DNA sequence: CGAGGTGTTGAAAGTGCTCAAATGGCGTGG
DNA sequence: CCACGCCATTTGAGCACTTTCAACACCTCG
């Protein structure tokens, strides 16, 4: 595994303020708190493949993704990798480091070039303590995040491979449009496969099946959807909520 | 489904205070707050099979389990039931009602006779706002709970049916003893099966396999474990943490 | 006793996985 | 510009595990 690929980057001050201020999770920060965050924070550029931290590392920072894609994962005793989540812009990770003896509870790796904002865990902790509105935001975030995991479990057990891929594609679609949508798969198919708890071979075959059943067109990472209704009928029938379920961002 | 079986019960004042005070989640309540909780709370007896609430019901209360077993579940569009969790003494549920538009995000049913403490959601909300230590406790709880779901996902994908049952049994075992442990399965096998995301038939067969592989003895709901090491070697090899992993209560 | 719930077993059908091999794109060194 | 090697992806064949459908044993309750 590649460990290099980290580079501290200077973001323009105004850009950083705007970015942080507009994150839902930080919208309850006071002006002073926001200033303090901006001061104590640092932006880091991580190139595709580089490891951000490893499970059990001392957790001094949690992160906000400015752009790019980051994979959270654990390794099992028999050496396989379990992908917990794959996140992008505006998502935060390692925020549970306030607990867990200040150790990271999983590992994180950039799966596409990314810029991430490192925020001291101590600052997170003290702000939670001092600003009840922020504490409530964090709690809402945690609750959503737990809910997201619950939906994940439902998907794994109730949907077959083709339906899970369909569901994944649906979550990439803009909500306003119904017909002739084109989306790009955001990262490579091997990773999508493990994100959806299946093998690459199964992914490939299930995508063929999905193509047959829903008349979507796939060329490389480009996906064309003529009619989103057909796709959601096929994918969501085994699930507890219909498209757009809105549960997983 | 049986809807009856709810009965308000009077718990002795001292008993209630002691119970609430000793819950980890409430240990940061001040004396005044504790008094207020005890005043606003009500104990409810729910008999086996009775439904506590249904998804989308208006959520005015969340619950703490005094004793018994409660199942949380959702129903999928095609009519099958997805079990989210099965909880017992000292666990809380529906605490995410502070968000979600004050609606329950799943349904809850007693699967064994139970006594549960109903706490007004409004009280939870205001206490989070007023007591940062309590807010932090709630946050820690949410974080643990999310982690628990993550382990669940790992189990479903990495362990086979027999290993999942082994893991379930291990979590019933007291931590101090290593040899000649006897445990009772806490609720019926059909429910354990769906809790572990498998069919009853699969459960039955996988339990036979587990018996062969680990020399545990099972008679009805009674399980005898000669050597916990053999059981954990078999069950935990596909997982990211070895017994006692301590992740799922 | 009969009904219904719970648990077990058998046989057949899926579904996804493993292992192996082929394909195709793409960047590097010549 | 081309050959090469690497990597991502696809395809094939066979296998392992879980589910499905059916039947049956057992127990409890009315």
CSV table of N, CA and C in Angstrom, one decimal, chain B residues 41-162:
chain,number,residue,atom,x,y,z
B,41,UNK,N,-41.8,10.1,33.4
B,41,UNK,CA,-41.7,8.8,32.8
B,41,UNK,C,-42.8,7.9,33.2
B,42,UNK,N,-43.2,6.9,32.3
B,42,UNK,CA,-44.1,5.9,32.8
B,42,UNK,C,-43.7,4.5,32.4
B,43,UNK,N,-43.9,3.6,33.3
B,43,UNK,CA,-43.6,2.2,33.0
B,43,UNK,C,-44.8,1.5,32.4
B,44,UNK,N,-44.5,0.7,31.4
B,44,UNK,CA,-45.5,0.0,30.6
B,44,UNK,C,-45.2,-1.5,30.5
B,45,UNK,N,-46.2,-2.3,30.8
B,45,UNK,CA,-46.0,-3.7,30.7
B,45,UNK,C,-46.5,-4.1,29.3
B,46,UNK,N,-45.7,-4.8,28.5
B,46,UNK,CA,-46.2,-5.3,27.2
B,46,UNK,C,-46.0,-6.8,27.1
B,47,UNK,N,-47.1,-7.5,26.8
B,47,UNK,CA,-47.0,-8.9,26.8
B,47,UNK,C,-46.4,-9.4,25.5
B,48,UNK,N,-45.9,-10.6,25.5
B,48,UNK,CA,-45.3,-11.2,24.3
B,48,UNK,C,-46.2,-11.1,23.1
B,49,UNK,N,-45.6,-10.5,22.0
B,49,UNK,CA,-46.4,-10.4,20.8
B,49,UNK,C,-47.1,-9.1,20.6
B,50,UNK,N,-47.2,-8.3,21.6
B,50,UNK,CA,-47.9,-7.1,21.4
B,50,UNK,C,-47.0,-6.0,20.7
B,51,UNK,N,-47.6,-5.2,19.9
B,51,UNK,CA,-46.9,-4.2,19.1
B,51,UNK,C,-46.8,-2.9,19.9
B,52,UNK,N,-45.7,-2.3,20.0
B,52,UNK,CA,-45.5,-1.1,20.8
B,52,UNK,C,-45.8,0.1,20.0
B,53,UNK,N,-45.2,0.1,18.8
B,53,UNK,CA,-45.6,1.2,17.8
B,53,UNK,C,-45.3,0.7,16.4
B,54,UNK,N,-45.9,1.4,15.5
B,54,UNK,CA,-45.7,1.1,14.1
B,54,UNK,C,-44.9,2.2,13.4
B,55,UNK,N,-44.1,1.9,12.4
B,55,UNK,CA,-43.4,2.9,11.6
B,55,UNK,C,-44.4,4.0,11.2
B,56,UNK,N,-43.9,5.2,11.3
B,56,UNK,CA,-44.7,6.4,10.9
B,56,UNK,C,-45.7,6.8,11.9
B,57,UNK,N,-45.9,6.1,13.0
B,57,UNK,CA,-46.7,6.6,14.1
B,57,UNK,C,-46.0,7.9,14.6
B,58,UNK,N,-46.8,8.7,15.2
B,58,UNK,CA,-46.3,9.9,15.8
B,58,UNK,C,-45.4,9.5,17.0
B,59,UNK,N,-44.2,10.1,17.0
B,59,UNK,CA,-43.3,9.6,18.1
B,59,UNK,C,-43.2,10.6,19.2
B,60,UNK,N,-44.0,10.4,20.3
B,60,UNK,CA,-44.0,11.2,21.4
B,60,UNK,C,-43.0,10.7,22.5
B,61,UNK,N,-42.8,9.4,22.4
B,61,UNK,CA,-42.0,8.8,23.5
B,61,UNK,C,-40.8,7.9,22.9
B,62,UNK,N,-39.7,7.9,23.6
B,62,UNK,CA,-38.8,6.8,23.3
B,62,UNK,C,-38.7,5.9,24.5
B,63,UNK,N,-38.1,4.8,24.4
B,63,UNK,CA,-38.2,3.8,25.5
B,63,UNK,C,-36.9,3.2,26.0
B,64,UNK,N,-36.9,2.9,27.3
B,64,UNK,CA,-35.8,2.1,27.9
B,64,UNK,C,-36.4,0.8,28.3
B,65,UNK,N,-35.7,-0.3,28.0
B,65,UNK,CA,-36.2,-1.6,28.4
B,65,UNK,C,-35.8,-1.9,29.9
B,66,UNK,N,-36.8,-2.2,30.7
B,66,UNK,CA,-36.5,-2.6,32.1
B,66,UNK,C,-36.2,-4.1,32.1
B,67,UNK,N,-37.0,-4.8,31.4
B,67,UNK,CA,-36.7,-6.3,31.3
B,67,UNK,C,-37.6,-6.8,30.1
B,68,UNK,N,-37.2,-8.0,29.6
B,68,UNK,CA,-37.9,-8.6,28.5
B,68,UNK,C,-37.2,-8.3,27.2
B,69,UNK,N,-37.8,-8.7,26.1
B,69,UNK,CA,-37.2,-8.5,24.8
B,69,UNK,C,-38.1,-7.8,23.8
B,70,UNK,N,-37.5,-6.9,23.0
B,70,UNK,CA,-38.2,-6.1,22.1
B,70,UNK,C,-37.5,-6.2,20.7
B,71,UNK,N,-38.4,-6.4,19.7
B,71,UNK,CA,-37.9,-6.5,18.3
B,71,UNK,C,-38.2,-5.2,17.6
B,72,UNK,N,-37.2,-4.7,16.9
B,72,UNK,CA,-37.4,-3.5,16.0
B,72,UNK,C,-37.3,-4.0,14.6
B,73,UNK,N,-38.3,-3.6,13.7
B,73,UNK,CA,-38.3,-4.1,12.4
B,73,UNK,C,-39.0,-3.2,11.4
B,74,UNK,N,-38.8,-3.4,10.1
B,74,UNK,CA,-39.5,-2.7,9.1
B,74,UNK,C,-40.1,-3.7,8.1
B,75,UNK,N,-41.1,-3.3,7.4
B,75,UNK,CA,-41.6,-4.2,6.4
B,75,UNK,C,-41.3,-3.7,5.0
B,76,UNK,N,-40.9,-4.6,4.1
B,76,UNK,CA,-40.5,-4.2,2.8
B,76,UNK,C,-41.7,-4.2,1.9
B,77,UNK,N,-41.6,-3.6,0.7
B,77,UNK,CA,-42.7,-3.4,-0.2
B,77,UNK,C,-43.3,-4.7,-0.6
B,78,UNK,N,-42.5,-5.7,-0.7
B,78,UNK,CA,-43.1,-7.0,-1.1
B,78,UNK,C,-43.6,-7.8,0.1
B,79,UNK,N,-43.7,-7.2,1.3
B,79,UNK,CA,-44.4,-7.8,2.4
B,79,UNK,C,-43.5,-8.6,3.4
B,80,UNK,N,-42.2,-8.7,3.1
B,80,UNK,CA,-41.4,-9.5,4.1
B,80,UNK,C,-41.0,-8.5,5.2
B,81,UNK,N,-40.5,-9.1,6.3
B,81,UNK,CA,-40.2,-8.3,7.5
B,81,UNK,C,-38.6,-8.3,7.6
B,82,UNK,N,-38.1,-7.1,7.8
B,82,UNK,CA,-36.6,-7.0,8.0
B,82,UNK,C,-36.4,-6.7,9.5
B,83,UNK,N,-35.8,-7.6,10.2
B,83,UNK,CA,-35.5,-7.3,11.6
B,83,UNK,C,-34.3,-6.4,11.8
B,84,UNK,N,-34.4,-5.3,12.4
B,84,UNK,CA,-33.3,-4.4,12.6
B,84,UNK,C,-32.5,-4.8,13.8
B,85,UNK,N,-33.2,-5.1,14.9
B,85,UNK,CA,-32.5,-5.4,16.1
B,85,UNK,C,-33.4,-6.1,17.1
B,86,UNK,N,-32.9,-6.8,18.1
B,86,UNK,CA,-33.7,-7.4,19.1
B,86,UNK,C,-33.0,-7.0,20.4
B,87,UNK,N,-33.7,-6.3,21.3
B,87,UNK,CA,-33.0,-5.7,22.4
B,87,UNK,C,-33.6,-6.1,23.8
B,88,UNK,N,-32.8,-6.0,24.8
B,88,UNK,CA,-33.3,-6.4,26.1
B,88,UNK,C,-32.9,-5.3,27.2
B,89,UNK,N,-32.9,-5.7,28.5
B,89,UNK,CA,-32.7,-4.8,29.6
B,89,UNK,C,-31.6,-3.8,29.4
B,90,UNK,N,-32.0,-2.5,29.7
B,90,UNK,CA,-31.0,-1.4,29.7
B,90,UNK,C,-30.8,-0.8,28.3
B,91,UNK,N,-31.3,-1.5,27.3
B,91,UNK,CA,-31.2,-0.9,26.0
B,91,UNK,C,-32.3,0.2,25.8
B,92,UNK,N,-32.0,1.1,24.9
B,92,UNK,CA,-33.0,2.1,24.6
B,92,UNK,C,-33.4,2.0,23.1
B,93,UNK,N,-34.6,2.4,22.8
B,93,UNK,CA,-34.9,2.4,21.4
B,93,UNK,C,-35.9,3.6,21.0
B,94,UNK,N,-35.9,3.9,19.8
B,94,UNK,CA,-36.7,5.0,19.3
B,94,UNK,C,-36.1,6.4,19.7
B,95,UNK,N,-34.9,6.3,20.2
B,95,UNK,CA,-34.2,7.6,20.6
B,95,UNK,C,-34.0,8.5,19.4
B,96,UNK,N,-34.0,8.0,18.2
B,96,UNK,CA,-33.8,8.8,17.0
B,96,UNK,C,-35.1,9.6,16.7
B,97,UNK,N,-36.1,9.5,17.5
B,97,UNK,CA,-37.3,10.2,17.2
B,97,UNK,C,-37.2,11.7,17.4
B,98,UNK,N,-36.1,12.1,18.0
B,98,UNK,CA,-35.9,13.6,18.1
B,98,UNK,C,-35.7,14.2,16.7
B,99,UNK,N,-35.3,13.3,15.8
B,99,UNK,CA,-35.1,13.8,14.4
B,99,UNK,C,-36.3,13.2,13.6
B,100,UNK,N,-36.1,12.9,12.3
B,100,UNK,CA,-37.2,12.1,11.6
B,100,UNK,C,-38.6,12.7,11.7
B,101,UNK,N,-38.7,14.0,11.8
B,101,UNK,CA,-40.1,14.6,11.9
B,101,UNK,C,-40.9,14.0,13.0
B,102,UNK,N,-40.2,13.6,14.0
B,102,UNK,CA,-41.0,13.0,15.2
B,102,UNK,C,-41.9,11.9,14.8
B,103,UNK,N,-41.4,11.1,13.8
B,103,UNK,CA,-42.1,9.9,13.5
B,103,UNK,C,-41.2,8.7,13.8
B,104,UNK,N,-41.8,7.6,14.1
B,104,UNK,CA,-41.0,6.4,14.3
B,104,UNK,C,-40.5,5.9,13.0
B,105,UNK,N,-39.2,5.5,13.0
B,105,UNK,CA,-38.6,5.1,11.7
B,105,UNK,C,-38.6,3.6,11.5
B,106,UNK,N,-39.2,2.9,12.5
B,106,UNK,CA,-39.4,1.5,12.4
B,106,UNK,C,-40.5,1.1,13.3
B,107,UNK,N,-40.8,-0.2,13.3
B,107,UNK,CA,-41.9,-0.7,14.2
B,107,UNK,C,-41.2,-1.4,15.4
B,108,UNK,N,-41.9,-1.5,16.5
B,108,UNK,CA,-41.4,-2.2,17.6
B,108,UNK,C,-42.5,-3.2,18.2
B,109,UNK,N,-42.0,-4.4,18.6
B,109,UNK,CA,-42.9,-5.4,19.1
B,109,UNK,C,-42.2,-6.1,20.3
B,110,UNK,N,-43.0,-6.4,21.3
B,110,UNK,CA,-42.4,-7.2,22.4
B,110,UNK,C,-42.4,-8.7,21.9
B,111,UNK,N,-41.2,-9.3,22.0
B,111,UNK,CA,-41.1,-10.7,21.6
B,111,UNK,C,-41.0,-11.7,22.8
B,112,UNK,N,-40.9,-11.1,23.9
B,112,UNK,CA,-41.1,-11.8,25.2
B,112,UNK,C,-41.8,-10.7,26.1
B,113,UNK,N,-42.5,-11.2,27.1
B,113,UNK,CA,-43.1,-10.2,28.0
B,113,UNK,C,-42.1,-9.2,28.4
B,114,UNK,N,-42.5,-7.9,28.5
B,114,UNK,CA,-41.5,-6.9,28.8
B,114,UNK,C,-42.1,-5.8,29.6
B,115,UNK,N,-41.2,-5.1,30.4
B,115,UNK,CA,-41.6,-3.9,31.0
B,115,UNK,C,-40.7,-2.8,30.4
B,116,UNK,N,-41.3,-1.8,29.9
B,116,UNK,CA,-40.5,-0.7,29.2
B,116,UNK,C,-40.9,0.6,29.8
B,117,UNK,N,-39.9,1.5,29.8
B,117,UNK,CA,-40.1,2.8,30.4
B,117,UNK,C,-40.3,3.8,29.3
B,118,UNK,N,-41.4,4.5,29.2
B,118,UNK,CA,-41.7,5.5,28.2
B,118,UNK,C,-41.2,6.8,28.6
B,119,UNK,N,-40.3,7.5,27.8
B,119,UNK,CA,-39.8,8.8,28.2
B,119,UNK,C,-40.2,9.8,27.1
B,120,UNK,N,-40.8,10.9,27.5
B,120,UNK,CA,-41.2,11.9,26.4
B,120,UNK,C,-40.0,12.3,25.6
B,121,UNK,N,-40.2,12.3,24.3
B,121,UNK,CA,-39.1,12.8,23.4
B,121,UNK,C,-38.8,14.2,23.7
B,122,UNK,N,-39.8,15.0,24.0
B,122,UNK,CA,-39.5,16.4,24.3
B,122,UNK,C,-38.5,16.6,25.5
B,123,UNK,N,-38.6,15.7,26.5
B,123,UNK,CA,-37.7,15.8,27.6
B,123,UNK,C,-36.3,15.4,27.1
B,124,UNK,N,-36.2,14.4,26.3
B,124,UNK,CA,-34.9,14.0,25.8
B,124,UNK,C,-34.2,15.2,25.0
B,125,UNK,N,-35.0,15.8,24.2
B,125,UNK,CA,-34.6,16.9,23.4
B,125,UNK,C,-34.0,18.1,24.3
B,126,UNK,N,-34.9,18.4,25.2
B,126,UNK,CA,-34.4,19.6,26.1
B,126,UNK,C,-33.2,19.2,26.9
B,127,UNK,N,-33.2,18.0,27.4
B,127,UNK,CA,-32.0,17.7,28.2
B,127,UNK,C,-30.7,17.6,27.4
B,128,UNK,N,-30.8,17.2,26.2
B,128,UNK,CA,-29.6,17.2,25.3
B,128,UNK,C,-29.2,18.7,25.2
B,129,UNK,N,-30.1,19.5,25.1
B,129,UNK,CA,-29.8,20.9,24.8
B,129,UNK,C,-29.2,21.6,26.1
B,130,UNK,N,-29.7,21.1,27.2
B,130,UNK,CA,-29.3,21.8,28.5
B,130,UNK,C,-28.1,21.2,29.2
B,131,UNK,N,-27.8,19.9,28.9
B,131,UNK,CA,-26.8,19.2,29.6
B,131,UNK,C,-25.8,18.6,28.6
B,132,UNK,N,-24.6,19.3,28.4
B,132,UNK,CA,-23.7,18.9,27.5
B,132,UNK,C,-23.1,17.5,27.8
B,133,UNK,N,-23.0,17.2,29.0
B,133,UNK,CA,-22.5,15.8,29.4
B,133,UNK,C,-23.4,14.8,28.9
B,134,UNK,N,-24.7,15.1,29.0
B,134,UNK,CA,-25.7,14.1,28.6
B,134,UNK,C,-25.7,14.0,27.1
B,135,UNK,N,-25.6,15.2,26.4
B,135,UNK,CA,-25.5,15.2,24.9
B,135,UNK,C,-24.4,14.3,24.5
B,136,UNK,N,-23.3,14.4,25.2
B,136,UNK,CA,-22.1,13.6,24.8
B,136,UNK,C,-22.4,12.1,25.0
B,137,UNK,N,-23.1,11.8,26.1
B,137,UNK,CA,-23.5,10.4,26.3
B,137,UNK,C,-24.3,9.9,25.2
B,138,UNK,N,-25.3,10.7,24.8
B,138,UNK,CA,-26.1,10.3,23.7
B,138,UNK,C,-25.3,10.1,22.4
B,139,UNK,N,-24.4,11.0,22.2
B,139,UNK,CA,-23.6,10.9,21.0
B,139,UNK,C,-22.7,9.6,21.1
B,140,UNK,N,-22.2,9.3,22.2
B,140,UNK,CA,-21.4,8.1,22.4
B,140,UNK,C,-22.3,6.9,22.1
B,141,UNK,N,-23.5,6.9,22.6
B,141,UNK,CA,-24.4,5.8,22.4
B,141,UNK,C,-24.7,5.6,20.9
B,142,UNK,N,-25.0,6.7,20.2
B,142,UNK,CA,-25.2,6.7,18.8
B,142,UNK,C,-24.1,6.1,18.0
B,143,UNK,N,-22.9,6.6,18.4
B,143,UNK,CA,-21.7,6.1,17.8
B,143,UNK,C,-21.5,4.6,18.0
B,144,UNK,N,-21.7,4.1,19.2
B,144,UNK,CA,-21.7,2.7,19.5
B,144,UNK,C,-22.7,1.9,18.6
B,145,UNK,N,-23.8,2.5,18.5
B,145,UNK,CA,-24.9,1.9,17.9
B,145,UNK,C,-24.6,1.8,16.4
B,146,UNK,N,-24.1,2.8,15.8
B,146,UNK,CA,-23.7,2.8,14.4
B,146,UNK,C,-22.6,1.7,14.2
B,147,UNK,N,-21.7,1.7,15.1
B,147,UNK,CA,-20.6,0.7,15.1
B,147,UNK,C,-21.2,-0.7,15.1
B,148,UNK,N,-22.2,-0.9,15.9
B,148,UNK,CA,-22.8,-2.2,16.0
B,148,UNK,C,-23.4,-2.6,14.7
B,149,UNK,N,-24.0,-1.6,14.0
B,149,UNK,CA,-24.6,-1.9,12.7
B,149,UNK,C,-23.5,-2.3,11.7
B,150,UNK,N,-22.4,-1.6,11.8
B,150,UNK,CA,-21.3,-1.9,10.9
B,150,UNK,C,-20.8,-3.3,11.1
B,151,UNK,N,-20.7,-3.7,12.4
B,151,UNK,CA,-20.3,-5.1,12.7
B,151,UNK,C,-21.3,-6.1,12.1
B,152,UNK,N,-22.5,-5.8,12.2
B,152,UNK,CA,-23.6,-6.6,11.7
B,152,UNK,C,-23.4,-6.8,10.2
B,153,UNK,N,-23.1,-5.7,9.5
B,153,UNK,CA,-22.8,-5.8,8.0
B,153,UNK,C,-21.6,-6.8,7.8
B,154,UNK,N,-20.6,-6.6,8.5
B,154,UNK,CA,-19.4,-7.4,8.4
B,154,UNK,C,-19.8,-8.9,8.6
B,155,UNK,N,-20.6,-9.1,9.6
B,155,UNK,CA,-21.0,-10.5,9.9
B,155,UNK,C,-21.8,-11.1,8.8
B,156,UNK,N,-22.8,-10.4,8.3
B,156,UNK,CA,-23.6,-10.9,7.2
B,156,UNK,C,-22.8,-11.3,6.0
B,157,UNK,N,-21.8,-10.4,5.7
B,157,UNK,CA,-21.1,-10.6,4.4
B,157,UNK,C,-19.9,-11.6,4.6
B,158,UNK,N,-19.3,-11.6,5.8
B,158,UNK,CA,-18.0,-12.4,5.9
B,158,UNK,C,-18.2,-13.7,6.6
B,159,UNK,N,-19.3,-13.9,7.4
B,159,UNK,CA,-19.5,-15.2,8.1
B,159,UNK,C,-20.6,-16.0,7.4
B,160,UNK,N,-20.4,-17.3,7.4
B,160,UNK,CA,-21.5,-18.1,6.9
B,160,UNK,C,-22.5,-18.4,8.1
B,161,UNK,N,-23.6,-19.0,7.7
B,161,UNK,CA,-24.7,-19.2,8.7
B,161,UNK,C,-24.2,-19.8,10.0
B,162,UNK,N,-23.4,-20.9,10.0
B,162,UNK,CA,-23.0,-21.5,11.2
B,162,UNK,C,-22.1,-20.6,12.0
